[in-house]
XYZ file of C-alpha atoms in Angstrom:
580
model
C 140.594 103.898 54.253
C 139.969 101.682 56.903
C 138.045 102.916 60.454
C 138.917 101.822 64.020
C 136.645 103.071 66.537
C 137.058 103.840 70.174
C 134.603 103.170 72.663
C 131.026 104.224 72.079
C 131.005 106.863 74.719
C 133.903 108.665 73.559
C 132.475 108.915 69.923
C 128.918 110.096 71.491
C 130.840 112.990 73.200
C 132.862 114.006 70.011
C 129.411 113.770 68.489
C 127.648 116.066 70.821
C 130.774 118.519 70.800
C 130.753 118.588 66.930
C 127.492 118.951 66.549
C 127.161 121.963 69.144
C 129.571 124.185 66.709
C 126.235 124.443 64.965
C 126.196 126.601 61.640
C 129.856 127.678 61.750
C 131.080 123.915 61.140
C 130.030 124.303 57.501
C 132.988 126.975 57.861
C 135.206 126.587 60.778
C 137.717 123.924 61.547
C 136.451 121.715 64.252
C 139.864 121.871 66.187
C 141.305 125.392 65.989
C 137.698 127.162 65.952
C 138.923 129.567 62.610
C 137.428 129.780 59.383
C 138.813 127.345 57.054
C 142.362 127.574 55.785
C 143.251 124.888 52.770
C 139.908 122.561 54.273
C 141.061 118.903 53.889
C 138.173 116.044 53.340
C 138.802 113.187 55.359
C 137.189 109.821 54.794
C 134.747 110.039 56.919
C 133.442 113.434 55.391
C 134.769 115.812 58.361
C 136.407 118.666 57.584
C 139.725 119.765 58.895
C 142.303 122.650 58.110
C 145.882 121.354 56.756
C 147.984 122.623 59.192
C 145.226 121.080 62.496
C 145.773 117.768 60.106
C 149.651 118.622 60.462
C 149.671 118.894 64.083
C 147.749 115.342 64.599
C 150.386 112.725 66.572
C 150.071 109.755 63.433
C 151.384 106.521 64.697
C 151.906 103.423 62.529
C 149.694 100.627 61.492
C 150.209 97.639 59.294
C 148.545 97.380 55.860
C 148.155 93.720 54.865
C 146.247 95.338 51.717
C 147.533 94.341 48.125
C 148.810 97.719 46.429
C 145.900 98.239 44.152
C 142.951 97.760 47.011
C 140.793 100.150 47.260
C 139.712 101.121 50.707
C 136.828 103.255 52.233
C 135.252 104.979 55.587
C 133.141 101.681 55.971
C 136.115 99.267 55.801
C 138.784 97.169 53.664
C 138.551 95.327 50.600
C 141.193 92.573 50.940
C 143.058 90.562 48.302
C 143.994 86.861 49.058
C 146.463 86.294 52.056
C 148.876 84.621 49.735
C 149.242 87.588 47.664
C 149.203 90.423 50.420
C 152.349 92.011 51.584
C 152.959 93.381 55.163
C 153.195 97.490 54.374
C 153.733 100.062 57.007
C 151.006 102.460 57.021
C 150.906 105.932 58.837
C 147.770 107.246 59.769
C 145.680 109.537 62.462
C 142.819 109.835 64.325
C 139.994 112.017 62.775
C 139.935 115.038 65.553
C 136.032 115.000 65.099
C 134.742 111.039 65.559
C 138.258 109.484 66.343
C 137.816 106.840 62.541
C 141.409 105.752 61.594
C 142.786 107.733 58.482
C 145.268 106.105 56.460
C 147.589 108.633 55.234
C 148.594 108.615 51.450
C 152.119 108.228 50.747
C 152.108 112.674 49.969
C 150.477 112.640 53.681
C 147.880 115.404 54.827
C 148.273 117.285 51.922
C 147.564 114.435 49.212
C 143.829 114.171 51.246
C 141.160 115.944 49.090
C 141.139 119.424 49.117
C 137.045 120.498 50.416
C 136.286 123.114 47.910
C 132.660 123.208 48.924
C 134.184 124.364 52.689
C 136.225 126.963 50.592
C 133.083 128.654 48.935
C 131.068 128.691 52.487
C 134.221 130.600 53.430
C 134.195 132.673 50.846
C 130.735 133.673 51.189
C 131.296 133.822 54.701
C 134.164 136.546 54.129
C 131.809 138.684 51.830
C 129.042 138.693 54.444
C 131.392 140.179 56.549
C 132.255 143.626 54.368
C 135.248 141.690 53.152
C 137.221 141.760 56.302
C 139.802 138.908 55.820
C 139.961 139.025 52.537
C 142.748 139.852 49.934
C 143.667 140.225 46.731
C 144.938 137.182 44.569
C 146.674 138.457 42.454
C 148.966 140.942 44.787
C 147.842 139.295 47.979
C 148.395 142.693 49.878
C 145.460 144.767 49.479
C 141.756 144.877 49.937
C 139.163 142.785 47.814
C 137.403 145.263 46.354
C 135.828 143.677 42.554
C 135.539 139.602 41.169
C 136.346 138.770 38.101
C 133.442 136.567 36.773
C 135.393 134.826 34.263
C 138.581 134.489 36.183
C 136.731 133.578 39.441
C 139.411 136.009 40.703
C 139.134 138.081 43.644
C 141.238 141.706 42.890
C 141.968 144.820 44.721
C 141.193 147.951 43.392
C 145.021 148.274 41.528
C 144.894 144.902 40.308
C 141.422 145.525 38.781
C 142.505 148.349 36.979
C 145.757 146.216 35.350
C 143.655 143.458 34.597
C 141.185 145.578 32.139
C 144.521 146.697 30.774
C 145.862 143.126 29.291
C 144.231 142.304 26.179
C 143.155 138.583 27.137
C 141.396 140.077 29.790
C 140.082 143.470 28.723
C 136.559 142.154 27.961
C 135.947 140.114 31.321
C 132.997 141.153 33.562
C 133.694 142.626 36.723
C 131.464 142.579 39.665
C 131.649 144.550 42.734
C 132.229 142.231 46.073
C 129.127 144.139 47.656
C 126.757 142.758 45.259
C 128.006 138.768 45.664
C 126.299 138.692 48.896
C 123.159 137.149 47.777
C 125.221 134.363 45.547
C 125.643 130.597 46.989
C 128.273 129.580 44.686
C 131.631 131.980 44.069
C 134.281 129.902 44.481
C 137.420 130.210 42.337
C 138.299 127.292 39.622
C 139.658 124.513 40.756
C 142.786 123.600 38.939
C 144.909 120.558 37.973
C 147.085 119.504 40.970
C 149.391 118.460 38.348
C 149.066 121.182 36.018
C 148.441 124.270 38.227
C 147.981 126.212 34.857
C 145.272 124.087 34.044
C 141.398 123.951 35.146
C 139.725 120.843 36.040
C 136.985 120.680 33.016
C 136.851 116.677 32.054
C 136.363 113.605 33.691
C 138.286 110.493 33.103
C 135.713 107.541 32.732
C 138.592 105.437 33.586
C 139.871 106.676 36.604
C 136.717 108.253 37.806
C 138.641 111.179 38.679
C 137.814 115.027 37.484
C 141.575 116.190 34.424
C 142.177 119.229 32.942
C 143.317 119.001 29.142
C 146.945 118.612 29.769
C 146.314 115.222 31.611
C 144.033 113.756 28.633
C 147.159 114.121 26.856
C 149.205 112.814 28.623
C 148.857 109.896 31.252
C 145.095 109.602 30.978
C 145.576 109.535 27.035
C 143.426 107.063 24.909
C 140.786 106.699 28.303
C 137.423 107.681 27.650
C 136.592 111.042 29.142
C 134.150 113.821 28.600
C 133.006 117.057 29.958
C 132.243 116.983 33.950
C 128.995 118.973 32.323
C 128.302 116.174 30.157
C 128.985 113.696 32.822
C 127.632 115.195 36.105
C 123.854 113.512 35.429
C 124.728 109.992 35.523
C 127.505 110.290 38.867
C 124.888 113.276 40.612
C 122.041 110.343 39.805
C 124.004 107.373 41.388
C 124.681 109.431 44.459
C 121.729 110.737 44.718
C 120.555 106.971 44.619
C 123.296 106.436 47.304
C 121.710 109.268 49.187
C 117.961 107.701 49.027
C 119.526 104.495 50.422
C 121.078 106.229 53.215
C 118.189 108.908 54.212
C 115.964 105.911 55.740
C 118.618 104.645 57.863
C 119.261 108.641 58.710
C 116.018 109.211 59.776
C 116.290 105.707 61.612
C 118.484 106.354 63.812
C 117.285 110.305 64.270
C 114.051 108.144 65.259
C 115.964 105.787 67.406
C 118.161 108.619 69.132
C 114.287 110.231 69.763
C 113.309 107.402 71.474
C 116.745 106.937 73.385
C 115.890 110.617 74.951
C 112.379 110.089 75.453
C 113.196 107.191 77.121
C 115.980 108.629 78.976
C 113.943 111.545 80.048
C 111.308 108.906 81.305
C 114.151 107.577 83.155
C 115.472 110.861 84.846
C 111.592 111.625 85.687
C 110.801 107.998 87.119
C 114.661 107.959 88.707
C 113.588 111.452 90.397
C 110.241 110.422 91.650
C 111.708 107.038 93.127
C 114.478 108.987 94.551
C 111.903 110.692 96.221
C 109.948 108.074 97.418
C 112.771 106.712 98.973
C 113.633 109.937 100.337
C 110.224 110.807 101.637
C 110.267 106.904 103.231
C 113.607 107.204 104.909
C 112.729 110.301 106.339
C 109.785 108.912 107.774
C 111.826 105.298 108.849
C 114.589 107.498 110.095
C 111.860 109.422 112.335
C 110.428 105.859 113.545
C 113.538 104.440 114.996
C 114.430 107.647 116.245
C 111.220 107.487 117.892
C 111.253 103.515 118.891
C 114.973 104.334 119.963
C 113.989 106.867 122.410
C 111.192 104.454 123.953
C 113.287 101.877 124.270
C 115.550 104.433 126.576
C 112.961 105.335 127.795
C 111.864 102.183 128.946
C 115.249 101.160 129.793
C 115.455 103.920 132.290
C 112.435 103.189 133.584
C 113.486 99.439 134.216
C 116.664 101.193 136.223
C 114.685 103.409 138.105
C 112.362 100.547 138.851
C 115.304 98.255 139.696
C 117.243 101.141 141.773
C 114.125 101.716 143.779
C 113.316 97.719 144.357
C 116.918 97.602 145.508
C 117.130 100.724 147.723
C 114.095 99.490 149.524
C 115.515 96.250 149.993
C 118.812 97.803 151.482
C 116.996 99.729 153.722
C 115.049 97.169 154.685
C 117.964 94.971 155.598
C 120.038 97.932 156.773
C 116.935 97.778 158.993
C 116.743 94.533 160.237
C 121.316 94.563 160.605
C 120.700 97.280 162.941
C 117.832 95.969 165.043
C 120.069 92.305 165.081
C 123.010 94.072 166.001
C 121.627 96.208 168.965
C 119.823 92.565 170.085
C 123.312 91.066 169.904
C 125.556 93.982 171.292
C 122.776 94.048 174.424
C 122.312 90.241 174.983
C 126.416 90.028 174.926
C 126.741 93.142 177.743
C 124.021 91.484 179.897
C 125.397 87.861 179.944
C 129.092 89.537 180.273
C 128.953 92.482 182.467
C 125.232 91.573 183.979
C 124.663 90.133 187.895
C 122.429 87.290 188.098
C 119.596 88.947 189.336
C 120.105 91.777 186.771
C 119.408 88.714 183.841
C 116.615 87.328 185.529
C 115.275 90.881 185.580
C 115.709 91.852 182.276
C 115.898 88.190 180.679
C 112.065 88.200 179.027
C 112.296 91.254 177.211
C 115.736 90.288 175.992
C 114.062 86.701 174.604
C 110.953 88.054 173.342
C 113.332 90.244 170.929
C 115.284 88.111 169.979
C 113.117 85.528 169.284
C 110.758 88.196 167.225
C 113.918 89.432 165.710
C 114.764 85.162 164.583
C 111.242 84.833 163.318
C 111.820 87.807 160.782
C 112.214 86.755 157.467
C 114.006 87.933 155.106
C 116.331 86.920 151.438
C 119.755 87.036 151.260
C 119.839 87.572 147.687
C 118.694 90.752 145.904
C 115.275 91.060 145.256
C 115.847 92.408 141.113
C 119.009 91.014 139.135
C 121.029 92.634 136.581
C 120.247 90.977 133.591
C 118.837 93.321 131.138
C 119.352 92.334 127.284
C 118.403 93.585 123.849
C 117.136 91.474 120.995
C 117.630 93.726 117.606
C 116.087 90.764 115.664
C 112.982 90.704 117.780
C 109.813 92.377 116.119
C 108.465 95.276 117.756
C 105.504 96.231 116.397
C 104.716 99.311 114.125
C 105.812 103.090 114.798
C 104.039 105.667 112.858
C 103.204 103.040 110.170
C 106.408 101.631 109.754
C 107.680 97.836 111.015
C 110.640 98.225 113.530
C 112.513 96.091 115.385
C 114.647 95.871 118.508
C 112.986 95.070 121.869
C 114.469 95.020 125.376
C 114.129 92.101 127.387
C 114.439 91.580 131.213
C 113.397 88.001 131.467
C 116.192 85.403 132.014
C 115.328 81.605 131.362
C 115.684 78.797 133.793
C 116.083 75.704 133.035
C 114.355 73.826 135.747
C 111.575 75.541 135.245
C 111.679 74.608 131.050
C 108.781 71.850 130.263
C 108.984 69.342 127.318
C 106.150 68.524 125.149
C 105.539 66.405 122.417
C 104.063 62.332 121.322
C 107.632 61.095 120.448
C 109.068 62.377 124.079
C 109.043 58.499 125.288
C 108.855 56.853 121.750
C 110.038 56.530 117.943
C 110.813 54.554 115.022
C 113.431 53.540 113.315
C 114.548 55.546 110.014
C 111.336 58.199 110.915
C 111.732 61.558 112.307
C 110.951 62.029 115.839
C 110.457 65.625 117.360
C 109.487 67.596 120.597
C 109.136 70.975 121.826
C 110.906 72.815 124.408
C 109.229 75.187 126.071
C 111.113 77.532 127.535
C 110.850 79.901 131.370
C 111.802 82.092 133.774
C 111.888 81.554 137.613
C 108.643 82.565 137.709
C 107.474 80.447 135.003
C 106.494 82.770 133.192
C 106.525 81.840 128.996
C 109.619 83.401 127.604
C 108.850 85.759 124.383
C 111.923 85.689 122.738
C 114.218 82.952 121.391
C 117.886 83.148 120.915
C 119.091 80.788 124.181
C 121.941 78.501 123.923
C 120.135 75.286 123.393
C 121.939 71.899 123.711
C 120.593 68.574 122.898
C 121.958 65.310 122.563
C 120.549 62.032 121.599
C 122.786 59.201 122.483
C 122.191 55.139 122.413
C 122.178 53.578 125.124
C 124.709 50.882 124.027
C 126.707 53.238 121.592
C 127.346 56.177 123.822
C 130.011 57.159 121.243
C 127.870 57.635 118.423
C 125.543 60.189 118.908
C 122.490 60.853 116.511
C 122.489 63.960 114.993
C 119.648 66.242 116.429
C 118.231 69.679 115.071
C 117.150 72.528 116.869
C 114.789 75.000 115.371
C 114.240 78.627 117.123
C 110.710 79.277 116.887
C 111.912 82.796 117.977
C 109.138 82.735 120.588
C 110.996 80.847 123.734
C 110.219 77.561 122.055
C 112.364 75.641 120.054
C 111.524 72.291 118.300
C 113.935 69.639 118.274
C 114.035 67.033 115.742
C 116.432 63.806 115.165
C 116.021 60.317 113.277
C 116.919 57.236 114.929
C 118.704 54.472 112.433
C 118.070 51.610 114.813
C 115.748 50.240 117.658
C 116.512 50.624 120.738
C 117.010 52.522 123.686
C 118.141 56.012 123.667
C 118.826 58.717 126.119
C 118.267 62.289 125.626
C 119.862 65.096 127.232
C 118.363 68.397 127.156
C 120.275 71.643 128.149
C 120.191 75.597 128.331
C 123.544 76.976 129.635
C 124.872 74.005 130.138
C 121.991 72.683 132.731
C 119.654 70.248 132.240
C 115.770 71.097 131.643
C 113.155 69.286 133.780
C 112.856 66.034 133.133
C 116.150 65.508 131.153
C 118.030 63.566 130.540
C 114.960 60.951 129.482
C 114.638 57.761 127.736
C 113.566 56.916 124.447
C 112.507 53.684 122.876
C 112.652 52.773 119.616
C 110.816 50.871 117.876
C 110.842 49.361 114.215
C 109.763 51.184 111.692
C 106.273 51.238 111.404
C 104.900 48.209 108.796
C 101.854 50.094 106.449
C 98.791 47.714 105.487
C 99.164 45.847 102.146
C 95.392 45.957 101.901
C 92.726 48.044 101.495
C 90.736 50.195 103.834
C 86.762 48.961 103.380
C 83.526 48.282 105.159
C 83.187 44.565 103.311
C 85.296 42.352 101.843
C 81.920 41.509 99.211
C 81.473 45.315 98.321
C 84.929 45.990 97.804
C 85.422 43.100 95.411
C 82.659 43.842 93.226
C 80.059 41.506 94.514
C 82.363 38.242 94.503
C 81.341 35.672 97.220
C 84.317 33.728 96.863
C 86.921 36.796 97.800
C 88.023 36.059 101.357
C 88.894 38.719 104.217
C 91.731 38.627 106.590
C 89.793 39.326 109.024
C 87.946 36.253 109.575
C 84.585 37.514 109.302
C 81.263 36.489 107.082
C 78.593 37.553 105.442
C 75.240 36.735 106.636
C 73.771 34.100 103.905
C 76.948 32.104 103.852
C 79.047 34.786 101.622
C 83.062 34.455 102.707
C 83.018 38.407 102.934
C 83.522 39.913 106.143
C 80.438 40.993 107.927
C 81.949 41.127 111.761
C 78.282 40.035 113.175
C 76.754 42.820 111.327
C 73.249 42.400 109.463
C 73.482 43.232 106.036
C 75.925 45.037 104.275
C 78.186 47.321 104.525
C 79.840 46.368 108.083
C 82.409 48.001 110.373
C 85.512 49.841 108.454
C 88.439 47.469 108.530
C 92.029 46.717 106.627
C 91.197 43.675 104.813
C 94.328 42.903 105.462
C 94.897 42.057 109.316
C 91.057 43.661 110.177
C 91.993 46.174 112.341
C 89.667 49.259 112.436
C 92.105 52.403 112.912
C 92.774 53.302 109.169
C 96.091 55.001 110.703
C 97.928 51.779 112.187
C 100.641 49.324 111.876
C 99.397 46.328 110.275
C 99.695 43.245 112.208
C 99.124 40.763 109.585
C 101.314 37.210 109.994
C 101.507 34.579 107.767
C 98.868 31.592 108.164
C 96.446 33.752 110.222
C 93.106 33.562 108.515
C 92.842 32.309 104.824
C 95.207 31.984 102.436
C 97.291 34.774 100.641
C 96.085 33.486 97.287
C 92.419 33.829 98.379
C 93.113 37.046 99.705
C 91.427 38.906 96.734
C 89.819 42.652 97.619
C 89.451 45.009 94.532
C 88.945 49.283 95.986
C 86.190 51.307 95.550
């Protein structure tokens, strides 16, 4: 019979639930939990009373076997596809492991009958004083004697009749008290088609245990011979079956080992790292609790500071309103309500005031603005040995006080990148710390104000930012530079580009003669010679080697644009210079 499995954590749980039963599952059903009543064997070997079998929902499955295949617990032999016929098959789900069992056409009771599960119960019952058992023969009373030659369990009544019948007067009789110590005292197991009958023979044909009835009658003319005969060579090849099996037993026993052990190093290491992270953010929690309450702290403090700038300034000017006003409100009564000799009187103090109170000076805006921001992104340092972030900034740039720097401010080349650095400050000019402005920049031809080049801006996250862009053609270019939609100082600016910058074809040397390996024919760009009438390049120079030059054009900057034209010095095809 063929098995279907469900997934593997469902089977591992039946496993584990099957295998906690312990002892008692060599006697007690699986499902119901009671000792064994007519034990059924299913394919794959797990034990199950009849009537739990009975109560299984079966369902239907297609057999696409041929009608004499022989199927196991480990799967299907098939016949050819041609010859296979679609047959309905019922079957259930073993209660224990969940394998498909393919019902035979008598159902749960044409499964084989566990006899060995019938002795454990057996012995089970006489371990017990008994209790639970009763007579065979009545099935009423007490156990209370075995017949040894019946394998026959009687009551005391029933034990008594039995020594009466003459086929059974001489049989031995054995008290149930002193079976305790046996392992085997099972009854006979007889013929399912001759109940009369005891199973004694084995067919050799069949492979299947017959009484005597069945060798004479549909097992007639097969070989067959005693099952005491026969047990040696079927016990051997099973027991040969059983060698094969034992390694891959104690494989996977092994294997499940090593699953735990490693599953147990996995809780352990799973624990400690839990509590690493625990024990780190507890102590990460505590430092931003910390850096959160200095940063409030802080914050206050920059209101308190702010408050205080500003209530001095009030009073200040509250001050000065006063002292204007009382000027104002006097000079107006004396020039309206005053007699002319009552100005002249009283006209110098009046001007001295109010020409002290004009020379005071004094801002009409407020000394401390509002703008207060916080930068989460912004590194803040460490707090009890951990890296936290988040700072609070008061600074606020300006753009005219922003500076550009950089080589390729005024000039660049074609198809090169060009960049430059903003530098960015308050109105103090004091270098912001932070980054994170709204930073425009466009870079525009001068002649194609339509197609602008496009630019990059980089946040150096320190109140710089470099800016980067790659002209495609010469010219002139503006740039326009811009925080908050003003420009910086100095912007908008021009740019010129240039071509792109032409490398030297020849070689950086001291003399044309060295470099050439000693020839006195090879020729220099340069014009110079060699003193003692070599063509080399000498540039006035005694001896050898001269002044580092491109052999090329002879200019003495290794990093520069060559300037070699055609016809100027000798020519190409003497132009001959072999590296160091």
């Amino acid at each position: 019979m063929s098995e279907i499995r469900k997934p593997l954590l469902g089977f591992v749980h039946k496993l584990q639930d099957a295998n906690a039963s312990g002892s008692s599952g060599k006697t007690h059903c699986p499902t119901c939990l009671r000792l064994f009543k007519v034990p059924r064997l299913l394919p794959c070997l797990h034990t199950v009373c009849t009537t739990c079998l009975e109560k299984l929902d079966p369902f239907s499955v297609v057999d696409i076997r041929g009608g004499d295949s022989y199927t196991s617990s480990e799967g299907s032999v098939f016949q050819d596809p041609e010859l296979c016929s679609l047959q309905p098959q019922i079957g259930i789900l073993c209660p224990v492991c969940d394998a498909q069992v393919d019902l035979p056409l008598g159902g749960v009771k044409a499964l084989t009958v566990d006899h060995l599960a019938m002795n454990d119960v057996l012995l089970e019952n006489l371990r017990g004083e008994g209790q639970g058992l009763v007579c065979d023969l009545c099935s009423d009373r007490e156990v209370e004697k075995r017949c040894q030659t019946c394998k026959a369990n009687l009551c005391h009544f029933c034990c008594q009749a039995h020594r009466r019948q003459k086929k059974t007067t001489y049989h031995t009789m054995v008290d149930l008290k002193d079976l305790k110590g046996y392992s085997q005292v099972g009854k006979p197991i007889l013929c399912p088609s001759h109940p009369a009958e005891e199973l004694r023979l084995f067919c050799e044909l069949c492979d299947r245990p017959v009484c005597r009835d069945c060798v004479v009658g549909e097992h007639r003319e097969h070989p067959y011979d005693f099952t005491s005969n026969v047990i040696h060579k079927h016990g051997d090849s099973v027991r040969e079956l059983l060698q094969e099996t034992q390694p891959h037993v104690e494989a996977l026993e092994d294997a499940l080992a090593q699953i735990k052990s490693v599953n147990n190093a996995l809780q352990e290491r799973v624990e400690t790292v839990a509590a690493d992270v625990r024990t780190f953010s507890e102590g990460y929690i505590k430092a931003i609790k910390e850096h959160r309450d200095k940063l409030l702290q802080q914050l206050d403090d920059i209101r308190i500071q702010r408050e205080t700038a500003l209530q001095l300034q009030k009073a200040q000017l509250e001050q000065l309103l006063a002292d204007m006003r009382t000027g104002v409100e006097f000079t107006e009564h004396l020039l309206t309500s005053g007699s002319d000799l009552e100005i002249l009187i009283t006209k110098g103090v009046v001007v001295e005031r109010l020409r002290k109170l004009n020379k005071v000076e004094y801002s009409a805006r407020p000394g401390v603005n509002h703008k207060i921001c916080f930068s989460p992104q912004e590194k803040a340092g460490q707090c009890q040995g951990y890296e936290v972030y988040g700072a609070i900034n008061t600074q606020e740039v300006d753009p005219a006080q922003c500076v550009l720097q950089g080589e390729d401010l005024h000039r660049a080349r074609e198809k090169q990148t060009a960049s430059f650095t903003l530098f960015c400050k308050d109105a103090s000019g004091q270098r912001m710390g932070r980054g994170g402005d709204n930073v425009h920049v466009e870079v525009v031809p001068k002649d194609k104000k339509d197609s602008p080049i496009r630019t990059v801006v980089q946040d150096n996250k320190d109140g710089s930012y470099r800016v980067s862009y790659t002209p495609k053609e010469p010219g002139v270019y503006t740039v326009w530079v811009c925080i908050r939609e003003q420009h910086v100082q100095g912007s908008p600016f021009n740019v010129t580009v240039r071509r792109k910058h032409r490398p030297h074809p020849g070689v950086f040397h001291c003399c044309t003669f060295c470099s050439s390996g000693g020839q006195k024919a090879a020729r220099c760009a340069c014009g110079g010679t060699m003193p003692g009438g070599y063509l080399g390049c000498g540039h006035g120079h005694k001896g050898h080697p001269g002044r580092p030059h491109w052999s090329c054009c002879g200019k003495f900057i290794e990093k520069s644009e060559c300037s070699f034209t055609s016809g100027q010095g000798a020519p190409r095809s003497l132009l001959r210079t072999v590296a160091l």
